[in-house]
Amino acid sequence: MINSVINKLFPKKLAIYQLGNSQLRKQAEPITNVQDPQIQQLIDQMLFTLQKSRGVGLAAPQVGRSLQLIIVASHPNDRYPDAPTMEPTAMINPRIISHTEETEKGWEGCLSVPMIRGLVPRYRQIVVEYGDQYGNQQVRELDGFVARIFQHEYDHLEGKVFLDRVESNLDLVSESEYHSALR
Ligand code: NI
């Protein structure tokens, strides 16, 4: 009990595994008990880590835990100046229930793939189902950049990174070129 209070007050920033680490290439396991204090602690630590890393999404395999847990946390920052604002949301055992046929290409980066941006095709609109942090089942419609974040993080649970989704190497650029020329 005291430990969980201390962990809430002083969350730890987790190390983010980088491309080449085999943890990023595994199929993640479903979470059976979201109330498990270790899962709750992992959620708190991932929320904190994401905030400190100026990211808009994070998947448990990126912090070395092969579990079906993602955080979607769109907000404008210097890495993604045009991102819409939302409450950071932990999604447990997420699924895509349906999606538009239409895809659109947009720029993505990844905390596990530093210094690179890629133009990635994603469904424009999706309906997703997931368990929330409190154990309630949720269904939500996501579109645009938030739908893109979800699909990016969901890919991490299947051992994929955005580099696997680009249609051509010509759609990969350095972070500095992206910021100076393409935005
Ligand atoms: Ni990523």
XYZ file of N, CA and C and ligand atoms in Angstrom:
550
model
N 0.842 -1.202 0.000
C 0.000 0.000 0.000
C 0.879 1.256 0.000
N 1.804 1.307 0.964
C 2.710 2.456 1.031
C 3.537 2.544 -0.256
N 3.954 1.381 -0.748
C 4.711 1.364 -1.998
C 3.923 1.973 -3.144
N 2.609 1.646 -3.214
C 1.829 2.152 -4.340
C 1.644 3.659 -4.220
N 1.548 4.184 -3.000
C 1.452 5.641 -2.797
C 2.768 6.294 -3.217
N 3.879 5.710 -2.799
C 5.199 6.258 -3.169
C 5.372 6.240 -4.695
N 4.932 5.130 -5.308
C 5.061 5.049 -6.765
C 4.226 6.094 -7.483
N 3.042 6.406 -6.919
C 2.188 7.444 -7.518
C 2.843 8.823 -7.375
N 3.437 9.066 -6.211
C 4.032 10.384 -5.947
C 5.343 10.576 -6.708
N 6.103 9.514 -6.818
C 7.428 9.598 -7.465
C 7.536 8.544 -8.560
N 6.790 8.741 -9.659
C 6.866 7.731 -10.719
C 8.259 7.700 -11.342
N 8.584 6.549 -11.899
C 9.912 6.351 -12.467
C 9.823 6.493 -13.977
N 10.794 7.185 -14.562
C 10.857 7.230 -16.026
C 11.519 5.949 -16.521
N 10.816 5.225 -17.382
C 11.307 3.939 -17.853
C 12.213 4.121 -19.071
N 13.159 3.202 -19.232
C 14.011 3.210 -20.421
C 13.178 2.777 -21.622
N 13.356 3.453 -22.748
C 12.623 3.095 -23.962
C 13.523 2.266 -24.869
N 13.059 1.049 -25.167
C 13.847 0.133 -25.975
C 13.926 0.654 -27.405
N 15.092 0.471 -28.012
C 15.350 1.035 -29.325
C 15.345 -0.046 -30.406
N 15.051 0.399 -31.619
C 14.977 -0.489 -32.777
C 16.186 -1.431 -32.824
N 15.911 -2.703 -33.005
C 16.968 -3.714 -32.975
C 16.812 -4.608 -31.768
N 16.163 -4.071 -30.711
C 15.884 -4.887 -29.528
C 14.750 -5.860 -29.869
N 14.946 -7.140 -29.570
C 13.969 -8.155 -29.987
C 12.617 -8.003 -29.287
N 12.582 -7.294 -28.143
C 11.300 -7.048 -27.451
C 10.305 -6.323 -28.353
N 10.835 -5.510 -29.263
C 9.956 -4.717 -30.138
C 9.351 -5.555 -31.261
N 9.807 -6.797 -31.386
C 9.363 -7.632 -32.502
C 8.492 -8.801 -32.066
N 8.084 -8.812 -30.801
C 7.263 -9.912 -30.266
C 5.784 -9.569 -30.308
N 4.947 -10.609 -30.421
C 3.502 -10.446 -30.218
C 3.270 -10.295 -28.711
N 2.584 -9.217 -28.300
C 2.362 -8.965 -26.873
C 1.217 -9.837 -26.333
N 1.300 -10.174 -25.054
C 0.298 -11.035 -24.394
C -0.853 -10.186 -23.850
N -2.087 -10.752 -23.854
C -3.210 -10.025 -23.247
C -3.013 -9.849 -21.738
N -3.596 -8.793 -21.182
C -3.581 -8.560 -19.733
C -4.839 -9.177 -19.148
N -4.693 -10.027 -18.134
C -5.858 -10.728 -17.583
C -6.462 -9.986 -16.397
N -5.635 -9.255 -15.628
C -6.163 -8.551 -14.460
C -5.577 -7.147 -14.382
N -6.376 -6.191 -14.838
C -5.886 -4.807 -14.879
C -5.721 -4.224 -13.468
N -6.434 -4.819 -12.485
C -6.330 -4.329 -11.102
C -5.018 -4.759 -10.425
N -4.304 -5.675 -11.028
C -3.012 -6.115 -10.492
C -2.138 -4.871 -10.239
N -1.657 -4.692 -8.994
C -0.863 -3.490 -8.676
C 0.334 -3.288 -9.614
N 0.902 -4.380 -10.093
C 2.044 -4.240 -11.015
C 1.621 -3.637 -12.356
N 0.396 -3.979 -12.787
C -0.129 -3.390 -14.042
C -0.452 -1.919 -13.816
N -1.094 -1.615 -12.676
C -1.414 -0.213 -12.356
C -0.138 0.626 -12.276
N 0.894 0.063 -11.690
C 2.172 0.767 -11.588
C 2.788 0.990 -12.978
N 2.687 -0.047 -13.821
C 3.215 0.071 -15.182
C 2.495 1.198 -15.937
N 1.163 1.266 -15.774
C 0.394 2.328 -16.440
C 0.888 3.704 -15.967
N 1.013 3.882 -14.655
C 1.486 5.171 -14.110
C 2.878 5.518 -14.648
N 3.746 4.516 -14.682
C 5.122 4.768 -15.143
C 5.162 5.089 -16.632
N 4.286 4.415 -17.403
C 4.249 4.707 -18.849
C 3.701 6.110 -19.105
N 2.675 6.516 -18.354
C 2.134 7.875 -18.494
C 3.212 8.909 -18.201
N 3.971 8.665 -17.131
C 5.046 9.578 -16.726
C 6.162 9.605 -17.777
N 6.546 8.430 -18.242
C 7.627 8.304 -19.233
C 7.264 9.039 -20.525
N 6.006 8.896 -20.928
C 5.540 9.539 -22.157
C 5.592 11.058 -22.022
N 5.138 11.527 -20.873
C 5.141 12.964 -20.608
C 6.573 13.515 -20.669
N 7.504 12.805 -20.056
C 8.906 13.247 -20.013
C 9.590 13.139 -21.373
N 9.068 12.263 -22.243
C 9.716 12.022 -23.541
C 9.129 12.884 -24.648
N 8.094 13.661 -24.333
C 7.414 14.504 -25.315
C 6.854 13.669 -26.463
N 6.335 12.497 -26.100
C 5.690 11.637 -27.097
C 4.189 11.787 -27.032
N 3.506 11.213 -28.034
C 2.039 11.256 -28.056
C 1.436 9.861 -27.922
N 2.310 8.853 -27.824
C 1.824 7.492 -27.647
C 2.967 6.597 -27.206
N 2.604 5.508 -26.510
C 3.627 4.569 -26.027
C 2.967 3.208 -25.861
N 3.690 2.157 -26.216
C 3.186 0.791 -26.073
C 4.093 0.033 -25.107
N 3.504 -0.867 -24.312
C 4.272 -1.574 -23.281
C 5.529 -2.278 -23.825
N 5.474 -2.877 -25.037
C 6.717 -3.512 -25.537
C 7.879 -2.526 -25.663
N 7.576 -1.243 -25.817
C 8.646 -0.232 -25.924
C 9.388 -0.019 -24.613
N 8.753 -0.420 -23.504
C 9.452 -0.338 -22.220
C 9.788 -1.749 -21.729
N 9.827 -2.682 -22.671
C 10.314 -4.027 -22.363
C 9.290 -4.953 -21.734
N 7.993 -4.577 -21.769
C 6.949 -5.432 -21.221
C 6.070 -5.908 -22.370
N 6.083 -7.212 -22.613
C 5.360 -7.751 -23.753
C 3.890 -7.968 -23.400
N 3.178 -6.860 -23.153
C 1.780 -6.875 -22.713
C 0.954 -5.971 -23.615
N -0.349 -6.329 -23.765
C -1.231 -5.547 -24.633
C -1.752 -4.317 -23.898
N -0.905 -3.327 -23.818
C -1.216 -2.065 -23.143
C -0.587 -0.929 -23.939
N -1.414 0.053 -24.289
C -0.895 1.237 -24.979
C -1.410 2.491 -24.276
N -0.672 3.585 -24.447
C -1.140 4.901 -24.009
C -1.291 5.753 -25.268
N -2.431 6.403 -25.392
C -2.653 7.359 -26.479
C -2.823 8.716 -25.812
N -2.002 9.675 -26.175
C -1.957 10.938 -25.420
C -1.625 12.106 -26.354
N -2.489 12.302 -27.337
C -2.241 13.391 -28.289
C -2.273 14.752 -27.595
N -1.278 15.562 -27.864
C -1.261 16.955 -27.413
C -0.167 17.670 -28.212
N -0.330 18.970 -28.465
C 0.701 19.662 -29.228
C 1.988 19.786 -28.415
N 3.122 19.479 -29.018
C 4.417 19.719 -28.366
C 5.452 19.947 -29.469
N 6.719 20.098 -29.091
C 7.679 20.446 -30.143
C 7.954 19.286 -31.103
N 7.648 18.060 -30.702
C 7.794 16.943 -31.645
C 6.593 16.860 -32.599
N 5.393 17.217 -32.085
C 4.162 17.177 -32.888
C 3.355 18.452 -32.655
N 3.783 19.566 -33.269
C 3.162 20.868 -32.962
C 1.677 20.943 -33.331
N 1.226 20.122 -34.286
C -0.158 20.246 -34.757
C -1.105 19.212 -34.149
N -0.639 18.474 -33.163
C -1.467 17.397 -32.598
C -2.648 17.961 -31.806
N -3.834 17.333 -31.921
C -4.963 17.754 -31.081
C -4.753 17.343 -29.619
N -5.443 18.022 -28.711
C -5.292 17.735 -27.279
C -6.348 16.735 -26.808
N -5.934 15.769 -26.043
C -6.855 14.817 -25.414
C -6.299 14.410 -24.054
N -7.141 13.834 -23.236
C -6.696 13.278 -21.960
C -5.839 12.034 -22.258
N -4.620 11.933 -21.674
C -3.830 10.710 -21.883
C -4.644 9.479 -21.457
N -4.746 8.498 -22.343
C -5.637 7.368 -22.103
C -4.891 6.051 -22.206
N -4.952 5.260 -21.133
C -4.395 3.905 -21.155
C -5.443 2.976 -21.762
N -5.028 2.147 -22.682
C -5.945 1.209 -23.349
C -5.383 -0.199 -23.197
N -6.190 -1.073 -22.559
C -5.758 -2.434 -22.272
C -6.437 -3.400 -23.236
N -5.668 -4.350 -23.771
C -6.153 -5.319 -24.761
C -6.959 -4.638 -25.877
N -6.394 -3.610 -26.517
C -7.150 -2.868 -27.526
C -7.369 -3.673 -28.804
N -8.491 -3.376 -29.481
C -8.840 -4.016 -30.755
C -9.422 -2.967 -31.686
N -9.195 -3.143 -32.980
C -9.905 -2.333 -33.972
C -11.143 -3.125 -34.384
N -12.327 -2.572 -34.123
C -13.584 -3.271 -34.462
C -13.934 -3.034 -35.925
N -13.779 -1.789 -36.374
C -14.075 -1.486 -37.777
C -13.263 -0.270 -38.207
N -13.168 -0.098 -39.510
C -12.407 1.042 -40.031
C -12.939 1.437 -41.390
N -12.721 2.692 -41.758
C -13.054 3.138 -43.107
C -12.123 2.443 -44.090
N -12.585 2.286 -45.327
C -11.704 1.742 -46.361
C -10.595 2.730 -46.663
N -10.947 3.996 -46.547
C -10.049 5.078 -46.929
C -8.831 5.140 -45.996
N -7.651 5.262 -46.607
C -6.446 5.512 -45.807
C -5.888 6.869 -46.208
N -5.059 7.421 -45.354
C -4.329 8.630 -45.748
C -2.913 8.544 -45.178
N -1.992 9.158 -45.908
C -0.606 9.154 -45.452
C -0.349 10.343 -44.539
N 0.401 10.103 -43.479
C 0.784 11.190 -42.589
C 2.135 10.870 -41.964
N 2.795 11.902 -41.464
C 4.129 11.722 -40.892
C 4.059 11.128 -39.501
N 4.931 10.159 -39.248
C 5.037 9.554 -37.913
C 6.494 9.476 -37.495
N 6.681 9.512 -36.197
C 7.972 9.196 -35.613
C 7.716 8.189 -34.508
N 8.769 7.767 -33.840
C 8.611 6.757 -32.789
C 9.758 6.912 -31.802
N 9.439 6.849 -30.515
C 10.484 6.991 -29.493
C 11.492 5.842 -29.569
N 11.108 4.734 -30.217
C 12.022 3.601 -30.376
C 12.824 3.668 -31.673
N 12.510 4.667 -32.518
C 13.195 4.833 -33.812
C 13.652 6.287 -33.898
N 14.706 6.650 -33.176
C 15.069 8.062 -33.076
C 15.560 8.634 -34.398
N 15.328 9.936 -34.573
C 15.901 10.736 -35.665
C 15.284 10.487 -37.042
N 14.243 9.659 -37.115
C 13.640 9.339 -38.417
C 12.142 9.651 -38.383
N 11.654 10.199 -39.489
C 10.207 10.324 -39.680
C 9.831 9.599 -40.963
N 8.623 9.056 -40.970
C 8.152 8.348 -42.160
C 6.731 8.728 -42.496
N 6.433 8.662 -43.781
C 5.085 8.955 -44.276
C 4.344 7.618 -44.336
N 3.347 7.462 -43.445
C 2.746 6.140 -43.230
C 1.256 6.167 -43.578
N 0.781 5.223 -44.406
C -0.656 5.156 -44.674
C -1.387 4.509 -43.487
N -2.475 5.147 -43.064
C -3.317 4.607 -41.976
C -4.773 4.819 -42.323
N -5.654 4.005 -41.713
C -7.094 4.256 -41.863
C -7.415 5.620 -41.272
N -8.292 6.343 -41.955
C -8.614 7.701 -41.508
C -9.490 7.694 -40.260
N -10.369 6.685 -40.206
C -11.295 6.611 -39.069
C -11.420 5.148 -38.637
N -11.412 4.936 -37.327
C -11.529 3.571 -36.805
C -12.466 3.568 -35.593
N -13.077 2.413 -35.346
C -13.803 2.207 -34.092
C -12.997 1.183 -33.307
N -12.694 1.530 -32.054
C -11.823 0.666 -31.254
C -12.529 0.255 -29.963
N -12.102 -0.886 -29.443
C -12.598 -1.369 -28.162
C -11.374 -1.654 -27.286
N -11.474 -1.296 -26.009
C -10.356 -1.545 -25.091
C -10.868 -1.524 -23.656
N -10.086 -2.046 -22.746
C -10.381 -1.908 -21.327
C -9.670 -0.670 -20.818
N -10.342 0.126 -19.974
C -9.655 1.296 -19.435
C -8.884 0.915 -18.154
N -8.235 1.916 -17.582
C -7.372 1.714 -16.420
C -8.150 1.187 -15.209
N -9.481 1.440 -15.213
C -10.316 1.069 -14.065
C -11.065 -0.239 -14.294
N -10.789 -0.893 -15.437
C -11.401 -2.188 -15.701
C -12.711 -2.128 -16.462
N -13.085 -0.933 -16.950
C -14.325 -0.816 -17.734
C -14.032 -0.987 -19.217
N -14.951 -1.668 -19.908
C -14.808 -1.845 -21.352
C -15.304 -0.584 -22.067
N -14.541 -0.089 -23.014
C -14.878 1.145 -23.716
C -14.901 0.899 -25.220
N -15.814 1.591 -25.905
C -15.821 1.614 -27.373
C -15.728 3.074 -27.783
N -14.796 3.373 -28.686
C -14.623 4.770 -29.106
C -14.351 4.854 -30.595
N -14.862 5.942 -31.181
C -14.547 6.234 -32.572
C -13.396 7.234 -32.584
N -12.357 6.933 -33.338
C -11.188 7.813 -33.409
C -10.982 8.217 -34.860
N -10.580 9.446 -35.085
C -10.230 9.803 -36.462
C -8.986 10.691 -36.520
N -8.483 10.843 -37.736
C -7.342 11.713 -37.985
C -6.105 11.301 -37.188
N -5.472 12.277 -36.570
C -4.182 12.028 -35.916
C -4.312 11.063 -34.731
N -5.429 11.139 -34.003
C -5.605 10.240 -32.857
C -5.778 8.787 -33.346
N -6.522 8.603 -34.441
C -6.649 7.266 -35.052
C -5.276 6.767 -35.507
N -4.470 7.683 -36.020
C -3.104 7.342 -36.457
C -2.259 6.877 -35.266
N -2.323 7.611 -34.157
C -1.545 7.206 -32.969
C -1.972 5.806 -32.530
N -3.288 5.588 -32.457
C -3.789 4.274 -32.026
C -3.200 3.174 -32.927
N -3.281 3.356 -34.238
C -2.819 2.311 -35.161
C -1.310 2.093 -35.027
N -0.575 3.174 -34.787
C 0.877 3.069 -34.587
C 1.180 2.247 -33.323
N 0.481 2.584 -32.219
C 0.746 1.880 -30.954
C 0.266 0.431 -31.025
N -0.882 0.224 -31.672
C -1.416 -1.132 -31.828
C -0.418 -2.015 -32.585
N 0.214 -1.441 -33.597
C 1.248 -2.177 -34.338
C 2.356 -2.668 -33.415
N 2.736 -1.850 -32.430
C 3.796 -2.278 -31.494
C 3.404 -3.576 -30.781
N 2.089 -3.766 -30.526
C 1.635 -4.983 -29.827
C 1.769 -6.212 -30.721
N 1.853 -5.974 -32.026
C 2.019 -7.081 -32.972
C 3.452 -7.190 -33.472
N 4.362 -6.502 -32.796
C 5.773 -6.605 -33.147
C 6.163 -5.812 -34.382
N 5.315 -4.826 -34.733
C 5.621 -4.017 -35.922
C 6.016 -2.600 -35.518
N 6.825 -1.959 -36.366
C 7.133 -0.528 -36.207
C 6.730 0.196 -37.491
N 6.669 1.534 -37.433
C 6.130 2.272 -38.589
C 6.971 2.087 -39.843
N 8.249 1.745 -39.677
C 9.122 1.528 -40.841
C 8.589 0.387 -41.712
N 7.896 -0.579 -41.071
C 7.335 -1.717 -41.814
C 6.165 -1.293 -42.702
N 5.603 -0.116 -42.443
C 4.372 0.321 -43.119
C 4.611 1.327 -44.233
N 5.802 1.941 -44.286
C 6.017 2.933 -45.348
C 6.047 2.220 -46.698
N 5.533 2.905 -47.710
C 5.406 2.262 -49.021
C 6.704 2.329 -49.812
N 7.580 3.260 -49.458
C 8.829 3.434 -50.202
C 9.869 4.044 -49.279
N 11.123 3.713 -49.511
C 12.204 4.348 -48.740
C 12.231 5.856 -48.963
N 11.645 6.298 -50.087
C 11.587 7.734 -50.361
C 10.681 8.452 -49.368
N 9.857 7.680 -48.651
C 8.962 8.262 -47.640
C 9.621 8.316 -46.254
N 10.925 8.083 -46.178
C 11.658 8.202 -44.910
C 12.570 9.420 -44.968
N 12.534 10.219 -43.908
C 13.382 11.414 -43.860
C 13.984 11.568 -42.466
N 15.030 12.369 -42.372
C 15.603 12.649 -41.061
C 14.696 13.618 -40.305
N 14.759 13.541 -38.997
C 13.963 14.431 -38.141
C 14.268 15.906 -38.448
N 15.544 16.230 -38.689
C 15.904 17.635 -38.919
C 15.348 18.135 -40.258
N 15.395 17.289 -41.310
C 14.793 17.677 -42.592
C 13.290 17.874 -42.427
N 12.684 16.960 -41.673
C 11.242 17.041 -41.438
C 10.894 18.393 -40.840
N 11.628 18.791 -39.803
C 11.296 20.030 -39.118
C 11.619 21.263 -39.965
N 12.692 21.185 -40.773
C 13.082 22.396 -41.508
C 12.311 22.537 -42.814
N 11.991 21.426 -43.468
C 11.475 21.549 -44.841
C 10.042 21.079 -45.019
N 9.620 20.087 -44.294
C 8.402 19.382 -44.696
C 7.149 19.811 -43.963
N 7.304 20.376 -42.835
C 6.108 20.757 -42.085
C 5.448 21.996 -42.668
Ni 6.275 3.880 -31.746
